[in-house]
mmCIF file of C-alpha atoms in Angstrom:
data_model
loop_
_atom_site.group_PDB
_atom_site.id
_atom_site.type_symbol
_atom_site.label_atom_id
_atom_site.label_comp_id
_atom_site.label_asym_id
_atom_site.label_seq_id
_atom_site.Cartn_x
_atom_site.Cartn_y
_atom_site.Cartn_z
ATOM 1 C CA MET A 1 -4.690 5.616 -17.229
ATOM 2 C CA ILE A 2 -6.071 5.939 -20.719
ATOM 3 C CA LYS A 3 -5.436 4.114 -24.009
ATOM 4 C CA GLY A 4 -4.363 6.263 -27.220
ATOM 5 C CA LYS A 5 -2.191 5.463 -30.231
ATOM 6 C CA ARG A 6 -0.450 8.465 -31.224
ATOM 7 C CA GLN A 7 3.208 7.770 -31.153
ATOM 8 C CA GLU A 8 6.699 10.047 -33.448
ATOM 9 C CA THR A 9 9.802 7.852 -33.731
ATOM 10 C CA ILE A 10 12.658 9.887 -33.853
ATOM 11 C CA SER A 11 16.651 9.697 -33.889
ATOM 12 C CA GLN A 12 18.796 9.704 -31.422
ATOM 13 C CA GLN A 13 20.248 12.979 -32.940
ATOM 14 C CA GLU A 14 16.634 14.492 -33.316
ATOM 15 C CA LYS A 15 16.316 12.967 -29.109
ATOM 16 C CA GLY A 16 18.761 15.359 -28.025
ATOM 17 C CA ARG A 17 17.191 17.938 -29.356
ATOM 18 C CA LYS A 18 13.960 17.563 -28.001
ATOM 19 C CA ALA A 19 15.249 17.403 -24.884
ATOM 20 C CA VAL A 20 17.052 20.517 -25.480
ATOM 21 C CA GLU A 21 13.124 21.955 -26.105
ATOM 22 C CA LEU A 22 12.032 19.625 -22.972
ATOM 23 C CA GLU A 23 14.703 21.935 -20.564
ATOM 24 C CA ILE A 24 13.893 25.430 -22.082
ATOM 25 C CA ARG A 25 10.375 24.331 -22.009
ATOM 26 C CA LEU A 26 10.415 23.423 -18.371
ATOM 27 C CA SER A 27 12.393 25.970 -17.387
ATOM 28 C CA ALA A 28 9.915 28.853 -19.231
ATOM 29 C CA ILE A 29 7.264 27.517 -17.073
ATOM 30 C CA ILE A 30 9.385 27.675 -13.754
ATOM 31 C CA GLY A 31 10.416 31.196 -15.009
ATOM 32 C CA GLN A 32 7.032 31.933 -14.937
ATOM 33 C CA ALA A 33 5.644 31.052 -12.205
ATOM 34 C CA GLU A 34 5.099 32.440 -8.703
ATOM 35 C CA GLY A 35 7.459 31.487 -5.410
ATOM 36 C CA THR A 36 10.151 29.203 -6.190
ATOM 37 C CA TRP A 37 10.723 25.569 -7.184
ATOM 38 C CA GLY A 38 12.582 22.821 -7.321
ATOM 39 C CA VAL A 39 12.761 20.589 -9.776
ATOM 40 C CA VAL A 40 14.316 17.214 -11.428
ATOM 41 C CA VAL A 41 13.062 15.452 -13.975
ATOM 42 C CA GLU A 42 14.494 12.384 -14.933
ATOM 43 C CA GLU A 43 13.984 9.164 -17.285
ATOM 44 C CA GLN A 44 14.486 6.098 -15.598
ATOM 45 C CA GLY A 45 15.820 2.295 -16.949
ATOM 46 C CA SER A 46 17.691 1.407 -20.178
ATOM 47 C CA ALA A 47 16.853 4.868 -21.339
ATOM 48 C CA LYS A 48 18.396 6.960 -18.650
ATOM 49 C CA GLY A 49 20.299 9.595 -19.401
ATOM 50 C CA THR A 50 17.722 12.522 -20.103
ATOM 51 C CA ARG A 51 17.938 14.863 -16.878
ATOM 52 C CA PHE A 52 16.343 18.007 -15.993
ATOM 53 C CA GLU A 53 17.456 20.181 -12.387
ATOM 54 C CA HIS A 54 16.471 23.595 -11.068
ATOM 55 C CA VAL A 55 17.979 24.060 -7.486
ATOM 56 C CA PRO A 56 18.158 20.657 -6.407
ATOM 57 C CA ASP A 57 19.624 21.196 -3.239
ATOM 58 C CA GLU A 58 17.136 24.071 -1.481
ATOM 59 C CA LEU A 59 15.449 22.841 0.997
ATOM 60 C CA PHE A 60 11.653 22.959 1.488
ATOM 61 C CA ILE A 61 9.319 21.680 4.336
ATOM 62 C CA ALA A 62 8.597 18.280 3.237
ATOM 63 C CA GLU A 63 4.646 18.655 4.035
ATOM 64 C CA SER A 64 3.299 14.936 3.093
ATOM 65 C CA VAL A 65 5.892 14.038 0.860
ATOM 66 C CA ILE A 66 7.742 12.876 3.550
ATOM 67 C CA LYS A 67 5.176 9.835 3.802
ATOM 68 C CA VAL A 68 7.204 8.499 0.771
ATOM 69 C CA PRO A 69 10.286 7.236 3.160
ATOM 70 C CA ILE A 70 8.001 6.412 5.208
ATOM 71 C CA MET A 71 6.437 3.791 3.327
ATOM 72 C CA ALA A 72 9.853 2.502 2.260
ATOM 73 C CA ALA A 73 10.770 2.652 5.759
ATOM 74 C CA VAL A 74 7.825 0.550 6.542
ATOM 75 C CA PHE A 75 9.179 -2.337 4.010
ATOM 76 C CA ALA A 76 12.136 -2.474 4.795
ATOM 77 C CA ALA A 77 11.129 -2.948 8.310
ATOM 78 C CA SER A 78 8.985 -5.502 6.931
ATOM 79 C CA GLU A 79 11.664 -7.193 4.499
ATOM 80 C CA GLN A 80 13.882 -7.609 7.492
ATOM 81 C CA GLY A 81 11.222 -10.053 9.463
ATOM 82 C CA HIS A 82 10.011 -7.417 12.120
ATOM 83 C CA PHE A 83 6.350 -7.845 11.272
ATOM 84 C CA ARG A 84 4.351 -8.676 8.044
ATOM 85 C CA LEU A 85 2.210 -6.564 5.849
ATOM 86 C CA ASP A 86 -1.014 -7.943 6.451
ATOM 87 C CA ASP A 87 -0.306 -7.628 10.763
ATOM 88 C CA PRO A 88 -3.167 -5.833 12.382
ATOM 89 C CA LEU A 89 -3.056 -2.489 14.567
ATOM 90 C CA VAL A 90 -5.571 -1.653 16.757
ATOM 91 C CA LEU A 91 -6.865 2.397 16.250
ATOM 92 C CA ARG A 92 -6.193 4.291 19.294
ATOM 93 C CA GLN A 93 -7.913 7.288 20.797
ATOM 94 C CA GLU A 94 -4.608 8.829 21.178
ATOM 95 C CA ASP A 95 -3.730 8.228 17.498
ATOM 96 C CA LEU A 96 -6.822 10.430 16.009
ATOM 97 C CA VAL A 97 -4.929 13.244 14.588
ATOM 98 C CA GLY A 98 -6.829 15.957 12.393
ATOM 99 C CA GLY A 99 -5.793 17.252 9.096
ATOM 100 C CA SER A 100 -6.312 15.144 5.649
ATOM 101 C CA GLY A 101 -7.420 11.505 5.670
ATOM 102 C CA ILE A 102 -10.711 9.637 7.332
ATOM 103 C CA LEU A 103 -9.431 7.484 10.224
ATOM 104 C CA TYR A 104 -9.730 10.626 12.666
ATOM 105 C CA ALA A 105 -13.557 10.454 11.953
ATOM 106 C CA LEU A 106 -13.681 6.896 12.541
ATOM 107 C CA SER A 107 -13.929 4.612 16.043
ATOM 108 C CA PRO A 108 -10.956 4.026 18.330
ATOM 109 C CA GLY A 109 -10.504 -0.419 18.093
ATOM 110 C CA LEU A 110 -10.847 -0.781 14.776
ATOM 111 C CA LYS A 111 -8.457 -3.269 12.946
ATOM 112 C CA LEU A 112 -6.713 -2.224 10.037
ATOM 113 C CA THR A 113 -3.536 -4.046 8.484
ATOM 114 C CA ILE A 114 -0.066 -2.452 8.690
ATOM 115 C CA ARG A 115 -0.530 -2.492 4.431
ATOM 116 C CA ASP A 116 -4.207 -0.562 4.582
ATOM 117 C CA LEU A 117 -2.410 1.829 6.857
ATOM 118 C CA VAL A 118 0.127 2.340 4.025
ATOM 119 C CA THR A 119 -1.871 2.663 1.389
ATOM 120 C CA LEU A 120 -4.676 5.187 3.694
ATOM 121 C CA MET A 121 -0.942 7.204 4.427
ATOM 122 C CA ILE A 122 -0.450 7.656 0.641
ATOM 123 C CA ILE A 123 -3.481 7.517 -1.148
ATOM 124 C CA GLN A 124 -5.339 9.903 1.119
ATOM 125 C CA SER A 125 -2.698 11.253 2.841
ATOM 126 C CA ASP A 126 -4.048 10.304 5.878
ATOM 127 C CA ASN A 127 -2.213 11.635 8.949
ATOM 128 C CA THR A 128 -3.829 9.594 11.815
ATOM 129 C CA ALA A 129 -2.154 6.375 9.641
ATOM 130 C CA THR A 130 1.006 7.888 8.862
ATOM 131 C CA ASN A 131 2.032 8.561 12.616
ATOM 132 C CA MET A 132 0.379 5.211 13.312
ATOM 133 C CA LEU A 133 2.913 3.790 11.007
ATOM 134 C CA ILE A 134 5.574 6.057 12.808
ATOM 135 C CA ASP A 135 5.060 4.501 16.024
ATOM 136 C CA LEU A 136 5.620 1.137 14.370
ATOM 137 C CA VAL A 137 8.952 1.839 12.899
ATOM 138 C CA GLY A 138 10.838 4.498 14.786
ATOM 139 C CA LYS A 139 12.875 7.408 14.301
ATOM 140 C CA ALA A 140 15.875 5.760 13.683
ATOM 141 C CA LYS A 141 14.624 3.612 10.669
ATOM 142 C CA ILE A 142 12.913 6.367 9.052
ATOM 143 C CA ASP A 143 16.305 8.088 9.210
ATOM 144 C CA GLN A 144 18.300 5.294 7.820
ATOM 145 C CA THR A 145 15.990 4.501 5.580
ATOM 146 C CA MET A 146 16.359 7.870 3.746
ATOM 147 C CA ILE A 147 20.091 7.666 3.635
ATOM 148 C CA ASP A 148 19.541 4.512 1.804
ATOM 149 C CA LEU A 149 17.674 6.116 -0.408
ATOM 150 C CA GLY A 150 20.314 8.666 -1.055
ATOM 151 C CA MET A 151 18.160 11.308 0.644
ATOM 152 C CA ARG A 152 21.501 12.600 2.760
ATOM 153 C CA GLN A 153 20.596 16.542 2.442
ATOM 154 C CA SER A 154 16.816 15.748 3.802
ATOM 155 C CA CYS A 155 15.624 14.915 7.221
ATOM 156 C CA TYR A 156 12.581 13.164 9.311
ATOM 157 C CA SER A 157 11.757 15.220 12.516
ATOM 158 C CA ARG A 158 8.567 14.734 14.086
ATOM 159 C CA LYS A 159 5.078 13.248 13.610
ATOM 160 C CA LEU A 160 2.244 15.046 11.395
ATOM 161 C CA MET A 161 -0.281 17.265 13.292
ATOM 162 C CA ILE A 162 1.892 16.865 16.286
ATOM 163 C CA TYR A 163 4.032 19.956 17.663
ATOM 164 C CA PRO A 164 6.371 19.121 20.520
ATOM 165 C CA LEU A 165 7.889 21.661 22.657
ATOM 166 C CA ASP A 166 11.347 20.038 22.203
ATOM 167 C CA ILE A 167 11.312 20.146 18.805
ATOM 168 C CA THR A 168 11.351 23.364 16.389
ATOM 169 C CA GLU A 169 12.282 21.611 13.389
ATOM 170 C CA ASN A 170 9.697 20.564 10.214
ATOM 171 C CA ASN A 171 10.434 18.006 8.143
ATOM 172 C CA LYS A 172 12.797 18.700 5.411
ATOM 173 C CA ILE A 173 13.637 17.443 1.432
ATOM 174 C CA THR A 174 15.123 18.795 -0.933
ATOM 175 C CA ALA A 175 14.025 17.849 -5.085
ATOM 176 C CA GLY A 176 17.283 16.278 -5.911
ATOM 177 C CA ASP A 177 16.921 13.837 -2.498
ATOM 178 C CA VAL A 178 13.464 12.866 -3.976
ATOM 179 C CA ALA A 179 14.523 12.388 -7.039
ATOM 180 C CA SER A 180 16.944 10.272 -5.982
ATOM 181 C CA MET A 181 14.554 7.965 -3.829
ATOM 182 C CA LEU A 182 12.253 7.998 -6.817
ATOM 183 C CA GLY A 183 14.832 6.905 -8.862
ATOM 184 C CA GLN A 184 15.592 3.626 -6.578
ATOM 185 C CA ILE A 185 12.189 3.030 -6.411
ATOM 186 C CA ALA A 186 11.347 2.954 -10.071
ATOM 187 C CA THR A 187 14.207 1.115 -11.061
ATOM 188 C CA GLY A 188 13.748 -1.820 -8.382
ATOM 189 C CA SER A 189 17.088 -0.903 -6.437
ATOM 190 C CA TYR A 190 15.486 -0.450 -2.766
ATOM 191 C CA LEU A 191 15.411 -3.452 -0.666
ATOM 192 C CA SER A 192 13.764 -6.037 -3.864
ATOM 193 C CA GLU A 193 11.864 -4.986 -7.101
ATOM 194 C CA ARG A 194 8.886 -7.094 -5.359
ATOM 195 C CA ALA A 195 8.771 -4.344 -2.089
ATOM 196 C CA CYS A 196 9.018 -1.541 -5.263
ATOM 197 C CA LYS A 197 6.831 -2.783 -7.608
ATOM 198 C CA GLU A 198 3.730 -3.065 -4.403
ATOM 199 C CA MET A 199 5.221 0.523 -3.467
ATOM 200 C CA ILE A 200 4.474 2.053 -6.784
ATOM 201 C CA ALA A 201 1.274 -0.057 -7.088
ATOM 202 C CA ILE A 202 -0.032 1.741 -3.716
ATOM 203 C CA MET A 203 1.091 5.218 -5.139
ATOM 204 C CA LYS A 204 -1.033 4.512 -8.529
ATOM 205 C CA LYS A 205 -4.259 4.678 -6.495
ATOM 206 C CA GLN A 206 -3.558 7.593 -5.741
ATOM 207 C CA GLN A 207 -7.257 9.643 -5.060
ATOM 208 C CA VAL A 208 -5.475 12.805 -5.041
ATOM 209 C CA ARG A 209 -4.907 13.724 -8.461
ATOM 210 C CA ASN A 210 -4.958 17.483 -8.812
ATOM 211 C CA GLY A 211 -0.948 18.440 -9.460
ATOM 212 C CA LEU A 212 1.846 16.661 -11.829
ATOM 213 C CA PRO A 213 -1.809 14.568 -13.603
ATOM 214 C CA SER A 214 -4.337 17.282 -14.099
ATOM 215 C CA GLN A 215 -2.984 18.202 -17.252
ATOM 216 C CA LEU A 216 -2.569 14.650 -18.980
ATOM 217 C CA PRO A 217 -4.692 13.524 -21.510
ATOM 218 C CA ASN A 218 -8.267 12.521 -20.987
ATOM 219 C CA GLU A 219 -10.177 9.312 -21.556
ATOM 220 C CA GLU A 220 -11.864 11.272 -24.772
ATOM 221 C CA GLU A 221 -8.112 12.420 -26.035
ATOM 222 C CA SER A 222 -7.758 8.474 -27.259
ATOM 223 C CA ASN A 223 -4.957 9.581 -29.786
ATOM 224 C CA TYR A 224 -2.666 9.693 -27.449
ATOM 225 C CA PRO A 225 -0.567 6.857 -25.749
ATOM 226 C CA ALA A 226 -1.819 5.809 -22.819
ATOM 227 C CA TRP A 227 -0.142 6.756 -19.048
ATOM 228 C CA GLU A 228 -0.046 6.013 -15.743
ATOM 229 C CA LEU A 229 1.612 8.617 -12.867
ATOM 230 C CA PRO A 230 1.363 7.249 -9.111
ATOM 231 C CA CYS A 231 2.653 10.180 -7.484
ATOM 232 C CA LYS A 232 2.563 11.909 -3.975
ATOM 233 C CA SER A 233 1.247 15.659 -3.472
ATOM 234 C CA GLY A 234 1.728 17.500 -0.029
ATOM 235 C CA TRP A 235 0.378 21.033 0.466
ATOM 236 C CA ASP A 236 0.004 23.475 2.974
ATOM 237 C CA THR A 237 -0.619 27.429 3.180
ATOM 238 C CA GLY A 238 2.336 28.864 0.808
ATOM 239 C CA ARG A 239 3.618 24.946 -0.314
ATOM 240 C CA GLN A 240 2.294 22.920 -3.281
ATOM 241 C CA HIS A 241 4.958 19.499 -3.915
ATOM 242 C CA ASP A 242 4.372 16.487 -5.835
ATOM 243 C CA VAL A 243 5.962 13.688 -6.655
ATOM 244 C CA GLY A 244 5.617 10.699 -9.129
ATOM 245 C CA LEU A 245 6.498 8.332 -11.776
ATOM 246 C CA LEU A 246 4.998 8.965 -15.304
ATOM 247 C CA TYR A 247 4.805 5.725 -16.970
ATOM 248 C CA THR A 248 4.034 5.951 -21.263
ATOM 249 C CA ASN A 249 5.263 4.799 -24.097
ATOM 250 C CA ASN A 250 7.689 2.358 -22.390
ATOM 251 C CA ARG A 251 9.489 5.146 -20.632
ATOM 252 C CA CYS A 252 9.435 6.194 -17.225
ATOM 253 C CA PHE A 253 10.327 9.135 -16.378
ATOM 254 C CA SER A 254 10.347 10.618 -12.416
ATOM 255 C CA ILE A 255 8.804 14.329 -11.989
ATOM 256 C CA THR A 256 9.879 16.101 -8.527
ATOM 257 C CA ALA A 257 8.186 19.719 -8.290
ATOM 258 C CA LEU A 258 8.827 21.358 -4.833
ATOM 259 C CA SER A 259 7.877 25.149 -3.946
ATOM 260 C CA LYS A 260 6.975 27.815 -1.681
ATOM 261 C CA ASP A 261 5.733 31.139 -1.238
ATOM 262 C CA VAL A 262 2.950 30.277 -3.566
ATOM 263 C CA THR A 263 -0.723 30.240 -4.160
ATOM 264 C CA ALA A 264 -2.628 27.296 -4.490
ATOM 265 C CA GLN A 265 -4.402 27.572 -7.938
ATOM 266 C CA SER A 266 -1.223 29.075 -9.194
ATOM 267 C CA ALA A 267 0.960 26.169 -8.243
ATOM 268 C CA LEU A 268 -1.344 23.603 -8.886
ATOM 269 C CA ASN A 269 -1.153 24.822 -12.310
ATOM 270 C CA THR A 270 2.396 25.474 -12.926
ATOM 271 C CA LEU A 271 2.897 21.435 -11.750
ATOM 272 C CA GLY A 272 0.058 21.000 -14.272
ATOM 273 C CA LEU A 273 2.086 22.299 -17.323
ATOM 274 C CA LEU A 274 5.412 20.578 -15.470
ATOM 275 C CA GLY A 275 3.665 16.912 -16.252
ATOM 276 C CA ARG A 276 2.346 17.703 -19.539
ATOM 277 C CA ALA A 277 5.585 19.276 -20.590
ATOM 278 C CA VAL A 278 7.361 16.042 -19.716
ATOM 279 C CA TYR A 279 4.152 13.539 -21.014
ATOM 280 C CA ASP A 280 4.871 15.316 -24.592
ATOM 281 C CA TYR A 281 8.609 14.779 -24.745
ATOM 282 C CA ALA A 282 7.875 11.040 -23.568
ATOM 283 C CA ILE A 283 5.826 10.045 -26.103
ATOM 284 C CA LEU A 284 8.172 10.688 -28.870
ATOM 285 C CA ALA A 285 9.365 6.804 -29.289
ATOM 286 C CA VAL A 286 13.306 6.811 -30.260
ATOM 287 C CA ASP A 287 15.275 4.394 -32.766
#
């Protein structure tokens, strides 16, 4: 987060005109981008009203964005008394998988709290931590959580970096479903306000920030309002996603951006442009 003070006050009528300009700007960014994009931007809270959609119902391979509903499933199971987030789990040899994260390089026998595993899953996209949490809560709990979050077109099929012969489906999401999930978390509507705040606090510690936040003002640009963007990305060859909540100027916008048939460098630039477009709109203060 950075600090700053630039602010422009506008009327509701002007806000409507600026919202149209935002839609035009977002559409232009997507139109000039390579590949296929699913994008939803929505203002949250009492000022809810601004919403932009581009192919919100198209299915994309979820990559690590699936880790956000898995986090929600863990919190749900904890709220229901199945365990405490401070309970420890032991890292086993059979838990270790490659890809992103750090646990695969550590020694079996290590004890970590469930909360720490959730944190590693989100901020380092740790695949080993993810699979340990999937084993903890089970597929049925993840499926039900996704339904409860409004993710009715999306699906969880399998663990990360494990490819069972009897499961050929990938984990799938749509931009509309992810936007529904983010909206519930942003407004404290899922489980409890406390649980939602804690999930957002974990996402604020995100260490992979080369997507939506990458073109937002930095600390040297002190004349711009402060911002925070708790987020979760996901990527593989040809795919680059980032989803999160942009907080600035006492406003909150959920941003979902999913892509396929893209190169990493080009898609990351597109994500940065999308994040900056929403920020430039959000810093306008409405009477």
